[in-house]
Phi, psi and omega in degrees: 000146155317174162231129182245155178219108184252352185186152205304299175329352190276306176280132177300197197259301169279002159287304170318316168297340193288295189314329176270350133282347169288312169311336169290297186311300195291328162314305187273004205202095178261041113235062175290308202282143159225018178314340163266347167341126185155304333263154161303152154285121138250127191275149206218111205246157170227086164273017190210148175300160189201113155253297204294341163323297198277304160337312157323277152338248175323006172252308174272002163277315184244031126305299168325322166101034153288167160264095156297130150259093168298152184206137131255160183300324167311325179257013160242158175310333173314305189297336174256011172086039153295125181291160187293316171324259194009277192313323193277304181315335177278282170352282196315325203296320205235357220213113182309325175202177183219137184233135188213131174243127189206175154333244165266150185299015168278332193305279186319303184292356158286304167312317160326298189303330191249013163275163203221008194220128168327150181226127177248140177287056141338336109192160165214175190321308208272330199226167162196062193286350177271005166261340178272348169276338195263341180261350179290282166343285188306336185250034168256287164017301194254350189248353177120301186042219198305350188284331169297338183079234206293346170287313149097209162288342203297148173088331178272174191234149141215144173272166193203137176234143175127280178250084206243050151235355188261164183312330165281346168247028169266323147290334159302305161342292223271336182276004201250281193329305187330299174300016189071000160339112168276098202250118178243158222204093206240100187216161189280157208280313167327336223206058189247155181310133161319121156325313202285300179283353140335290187306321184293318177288339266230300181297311188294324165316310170305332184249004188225356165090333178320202182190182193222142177185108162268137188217169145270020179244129185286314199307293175327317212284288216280324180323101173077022220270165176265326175224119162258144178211170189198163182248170178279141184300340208229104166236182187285126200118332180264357213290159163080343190275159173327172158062335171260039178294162168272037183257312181280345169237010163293334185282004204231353164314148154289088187270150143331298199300298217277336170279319190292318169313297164338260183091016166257141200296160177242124191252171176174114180308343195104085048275157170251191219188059172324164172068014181239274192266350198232120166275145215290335189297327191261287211300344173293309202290170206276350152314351214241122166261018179288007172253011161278305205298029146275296131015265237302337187293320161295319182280333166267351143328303172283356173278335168267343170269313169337308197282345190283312156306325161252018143244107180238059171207019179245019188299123175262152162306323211265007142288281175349296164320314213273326161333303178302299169344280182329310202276278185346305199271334163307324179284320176291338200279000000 
């Protein structure tokens, strides 16, 4: 079976490491890697809008010495009420890996089930893990990280302020423990992380030394963090929902005051929204490192897929598990 990456758990604490070290590699050297040499094809889907995403992608593919096949959903049978089986059972067929940003995570974890090629999580509602490999990258960059050798992230923090129910701090949770992380996650008492993925980092975290910290206080969160971050309040799919006045996340904007407590670099995935989640002086400012961790997305990208191509026999049960696990307890909750 393949090995897919549908969420930052899929990779162990030392898998993870091996890819943010290949990614670091591919930063200073982007055609060290030639794995698609051929070239191969990967398909690469859009049901949702993108740019660094897609760019990233198709860029760093055909580095690799590849074909990207971009599809939107609209100029496909997908987009016309083709089942995801269908499609994939066709795909797989043709095609080295399938990179798909789509909805709910059921989408994805389907296509995986009926794929015969790695399948990468490009975001869904719930995770958004190649973005959290490109900021891991990024704060091993500015803070020494992986340069330390086996310590790795472990021990450094980061805080993440705002929407602490959206796909980006459920990754954060679960990829800033795997690395050892000390991860606090600062959200209005409305807008807290799924219980269920709490529990998983809560878990991964015992064994990898990291930690967990959900708070309503941004002050608490940012106090000494090595990264602070924060998403646009509003994410796609939501405009219009209930709770997501800027009344309710104001207090969790990215200030000057909340950096100097921090003293630590500023990531933001992108797109931001000055004057909201960000004040224009820090994401402007000499804190702020988003246009490397933007970068970071095409070098850890061609790194996960490089490592996802040369292990296609290691698929475990004990991913799967922890998938069910998750899944179990999200539905009781």
């Amino acid at each position: 079976m393949p090995r897919h990456f549908l969420r930052d758990d899929d990779l162990s604490p030392a898998e993870q490491k091996e890819v943010l070290a290949l990614a670091l590699e591919l930063a200073g050297d982007r055609f060290a890697k030639r794995p698609l040499e051929g070239p191969r094809t990967v398909a690469v889907m859009f049901d949702k809008a993108s740019t660094r995403t897609r760019v990233s992608f198709a860029t760093g593919i055909a580095e690799l010495g590849g074909s990207p096949l971009v599809i939107d959903a609209g100029s496909s049978q997908l987009g016309r009420g083709e089942s995801v089986a269908d499609t994939t059972e066709v795909l797989t067929r043709m095609v080295s890996a399938i990179v798909w940003r789509t909805f709910g995570q059921e989408r994805i974890e389907e296509m995986a089930a009926h794929a015969t090629v790695p399948v990468v999580n490009a975001l869904t509602d719930e995770f958004h893990p190649c973005q959290i490999l490109a900021d891991l990258q990024t704060i091993a960059q500015h803070t020494g990280g992986l340069a330390e050798g086996d310590a790795a992230l472990a021990g450094r923090s980061l805080a993440y302020l705002g929407d602490g129910a959206n796909n980006m701090a459920h990754s954060y949770l679960l990829g800033g423990v795997t690395a050892g992380m000390d991860v606090r996650i600062a959200s209005p008492a409305s807008h807290r992380p799924d219980p269920a993925i709490v529990a998983r980092a809560e878990e991964i975290a015992a064994s990898t030394g990291g930690a967990v910290l959900v708070t309503d206080d941004p002050r608490e969160a940012v106090a000494g963090a090595t990264a602070v971050i924060t998403d646009t309040w509003v994410s796609m799919g939501q405009e219009g929902e209930d709770g997501r006045g800027e009344e309710t996340f104001a207090p969790f904007q990215v200030t000057s005051e909340l950096m100097a407590l921090s003293g630590g670099i500023f990531l933001h995935c992108l797109p931001a929204y000055r004057g909201k989640e960000v004040a224009a002086e820090v994401i402007d400012g000499p804190a702020s490192v988003v246009w490397d961790e933007a970068e970071n997305r095409l070098h850890a990208q061609k790194a996960l897929l490089t490592w996802l191509l040369e292990h296609p026999d290691e698929s475990t049960a004990a991913h799967a598990v922890a998938h069910v696990r998750t899944r179990g307890a999200r539905e009781r909750a």
